[in-house]
Short mmCIF file of C-alpha atoms in Angstrom, two decimals:
data_model
loop_
_atom_site.label_atom_id
_atom_site.label_comp_id
_atom_site.label_asym_id
_atom_site.label_seq_id
_atom_site.Cartn_x
_atom_site.Cartn_y
_atom_site.Cartn_z
CA MET A 1 90.87 25.62 -65.75
CA TYR A 2 88.30 23.60 -63.76
CA MET A 3 84.42 23.56 -65.45
CA THR A 4 81.63 23.19 -63.44
CA TYR A 5 79.45 20.04 -63.76
CA ASP A 6 76.23 21.20 -66.53
CA SER A 7 73.38 18.84 -65.95
CA TRP A 8 71.80 20.06 -69.79
CA LYS A 9 73.05 17.05 -71.56
CA ASP A 10 72.24 14.68 -68.85
CA THR A 11 68.91 15.98 -68.16
CA LEU A 12 67.97 16.04 -71.86
CA ASP A 13 69.26 12.38 -72.14
CA HIS A 14 66.88 11.65 -68.96
CA ILE A 15 63.86 13.23 -70.88
CA GLN A 16 64.44 11.36 -74.12
CA ASN A 17 64.75 7.99 -72.13
CA VAL A 18 61.42 8.82 -70.33
CA ARG A 19 59.84 9.69 -73.62
CA GLN A 20 60.87 6.25 -75.09
CA LYS A 21 59.28 4.47 -72.34
CA ILE A 22 56.25 6.50 -72.03
CA TYR A 23 55.94 5.78 -75.85
CA GLN A 24 56.07 2.09 -75.22
CA LEU A 25 53.14 2.22 -72.87
CA VAL A 26 51.12 4.00 -75.34
CA ASP A 27 52.18 1.27 -77.96
CA ASP A 28 50.88 -1.55 -75.25
CA LEU A 29 47.37 0.84 -74.95
CA LEU A 30 46.81 1.15 -78.64
CA ILE A 31 47.33 -2.50 -78.98
CA ARG A 32 45.21 -3.30 -76.28
CA ALA A 33 42.44 -0.70 -77.59
CA LEU A 34 42.67 -2.37 -81.17
CA ASN A 35 42.40 -5.79 -79.79
CA HIS A 36 39.83 -5.20 -76.89
CA ASP A 37 37.05 -8.14 -76.40
CA ALA A 38 37.75 -9.37 -79.77
CA SER A 39 36.75 -12.56 -78.37
CA LYS A 40 32.94 -11.69 -77.84
CA LEU A 41 33.04 -11.54 -82.01
CA GLU A 42 33.52 -15.32 -82.16
CA ALA A 43 32.11 -18.68 -80.13
CA PRO A 44 31.85 -19.65 -77.75
CA GLU A 45 31.26 -15.99 -76.51
CA LYS A 46 28.88 -14.41 -79.45
CA GLU A 47 26.46 -16.67 -79.27
CA ILE A 48 26.03 -15.72 -75.65
CA TYR A 49 26.31 -12.28 -75.77
CA ASP A 50 24.03 -12.02 -78.86
CA LEU A 51 21.42 -13.72 -76.40
CA TYR A 52 22.03 -11.78 -73.11
CA THR A 53 23.41 -8.19 -73.86
CA PRO A 54 20.05 -6.44 -74.47
CA GLU A 55 18.60 -7.90 -71.06
CA LEU A 56 21.77 -6.84 -69.29
CA ALA A 57 21.62 -3.25 -70.85
CA GLU A 58 18.27 -2.76 -69.03
CA LEU A 59 19.42 -3.99 -65.54
CA GLU A 60 21.19 -2.10 -62.81
CA TYR A 61 24.60 -2.88 -62.42
CA GLY A 62 25.69 -4.85 -59.12
CA SER A 63 21.78 -5.85 -58.58
CA GLN A 64 20.28 -9.38 -58.19
CA ALA A 65 18.88 -9.58 -61.60
CA TYR A 66 22.20 -8.67 -63.29
CA LYS A 67 23.87 -11.38 -61.56
CA ASP A 68 21.11 -13.80 -62.47
CA THR A 69 21.48 -13.05 -66.05
CA LEU A 70 25.43 -13.30 -65.88
CA LYS A 71 24.86 -16.75 -64.44
CA LYS A 72 22.94 -17.71 -67.56
CA MET A 73 25.89 -16.51 -69.64
CA GLN A 74 28.59 -18.18 -67.66
CA THR A 75 29.91 -20.49 -70.53
CA GLY A 76 30.48 -17.33 -72.52
CA ILE A 77 31.99 -15.41 -69.54
CA ASP A 78 34.29 -18.28 -68.37
CA HIS A 79 35.72 -17.99 -71.73
CA HIS A 80 36.22 -14.27 -72.09
CA TYR A 81 37.94 -14.13 -68.55
CA SER A 82 40.30 -17.15 -69.60
CA VAL A 83 41.48 -15.06 -72.59
CA SER A 84 41.30 -11.48 -71.51
CA ARG A 85 43.95 -10.33 -69.26
CA HIS A 86 42.04 -6.74 -68.48
CA HIS A 87 39.72 -9.14 -66.21
CA PRO A 88 40.89 -9.84 -62.91
CA GLU A 89 39.42 -13.30 -62.95
CA PHE A 90 42.39 -14.13 -65.73
CA PHE A 91 44.67 -14.24 -62.98
CA THR A 92 44.82 -17.07 -60.35
CA ASP A 93 45.40 -14.28 -57.76
CA SER A 94 42.80 -12.29 -58.98
CA ILE A 95 43.50 -8.58 -59.36
CA ASN A 96 46.93 -9.10 -57.34
CA GLY A 97 48.29 -10.73 -60.46
CA MET A 98 47.17 -7.36 -62.50
CA ASN A 99 49.71 -4.81 -63.68
CA LEU A 100 48.94 -1.04 -64.10
CA ILE A 101 48.42 -1.45 -67.86
CA ASP A 102 45.92 -4.30 -67.21
CA LEU A 103 44.27 -1.98 -64.58
CA LEU A 104 43.71 0.78 -66.53
CA GLU A 105 42.20 -1.34 -69.47
CA MET A 106 39.84 -2.86 -66.74
CA MET A 107 38.73 0.55 -65.45
CA VAL A 108 38.01 1.75 -69.05
CA ASP A 109 36.30 -1.16 -69.98
CA TRP A 110 34.13 -0.81 -66.60
CA LYS A 111 33.15 2.85 -67.60
CA ALA A 112 32.40 1.76 -70.98
CA ALA A 113 30.01 -1.07 -69.96
CA GLY A 114 28.49 0.87 -67.37
CA GLU A 115 27.28 3.29 -70.55
CA ARG A 116 25.83 0.77 -72.15
CA HIS A 117 22.78 0.63 -69.62
CA LYS A 118 19.94 2.59 -70.94
CA LYS A 119 17.59 2.20 -67.86
CA TYR A 120 19.98 2.44 -65.30
CA PRO A 121 23.40 4.50 -67.00
CA GLY A 122 26.45 3.15 -65.28
CA ASP A 123 28.33 5.35 -62.56
CA ILE A 124 32.38 4.42 -62.76
CA PHE A 125 32.37 5.48 -58.96
CA LYS A 126 29.58 2.98 -58.36
CA SER A 127 31.30 0.33 -60.58
CA ILE A 128 34.65 0.68 -58.68
CA GLU A 129 32.70 0.58 -54.73
CA ILE A 130 31.14 -2.51 -56.24
CA ASN A 131 34.12 -4.10 -57.46
CA ALA A 132 36.68 -3.08 -54.92
CA GLU A 133 34.56 -5.50 -52.52
CA ARG A 134 34.10 -8.27 -55.34
CA PHE A 135 37.57 -8.11 -56.18
CA HIS A 136 38.96 -7.53 -52.41
CA MET A 137 40.82 -4.46 -53.37
CA ASP A 138 42.64 -2.84 -50.49
CA ASN A 139 41.74 1.16 -50.08
CA GLN A 140 45.07 2.57 -51.54
CA LEU A 141 44.38 0.72 -54.89
CA LYS A 142 40.65 1.73 -54.66
CA GLN A 143 41.70 5.11 -54.09
CA ILE A 144 43.84 5.43 -57.20
CA LEU A 145 41.06 4.00 -59.33
CA LEU A 146 38.84 6.90 -57.86
CA ASN A 147 41.24 9.28 -58.69
CA THR A 148 42.01 8.14 -62.29
CA ALA A 149 38.57 8.16 -62.82
CA THR A 150 38.23 11.91 -61.92
CA TYR A 151 41.31 12.72 -63.48
CA LEU A 152 40.11 10.90 -66.93
CA TRP A 153 36.62 11.84 -67.05
CA TYR A 154 35.44 14.40 -64.53
CA GLU A 155 38.18 17.33 -64.43
#
């Protein structure tokens, strides 16, 4: 007697395999959440961020005054970028060296950083526009970030 193929077990195995891989991804994101920007709590970054973070909070992201303040913070910023892979500057080939997990942490960082601004509250869509130009993102990656921001915070 010939039995027909039943996909039940193979499908359940596939589902379990995908679940395990998603759990790995979630574990990575949880570790990043725990360690995010920890370098800003130690020298040489802390002293610089203590001085200039209140000033940055009063400025519009991307404005000339904002960029001028960042220049004053260069030593701390350079150190931060050198130890923080969620910044394109960490990589020798900028955003092209990043993986999807790096990009997710970067985008969440942009969203949270924008929320710190009192006078000019951040707009994640404006941040993506500014940084797409800054990091020479292609239109496809830019659109994926815009879609993800909409999905996470505006649906």
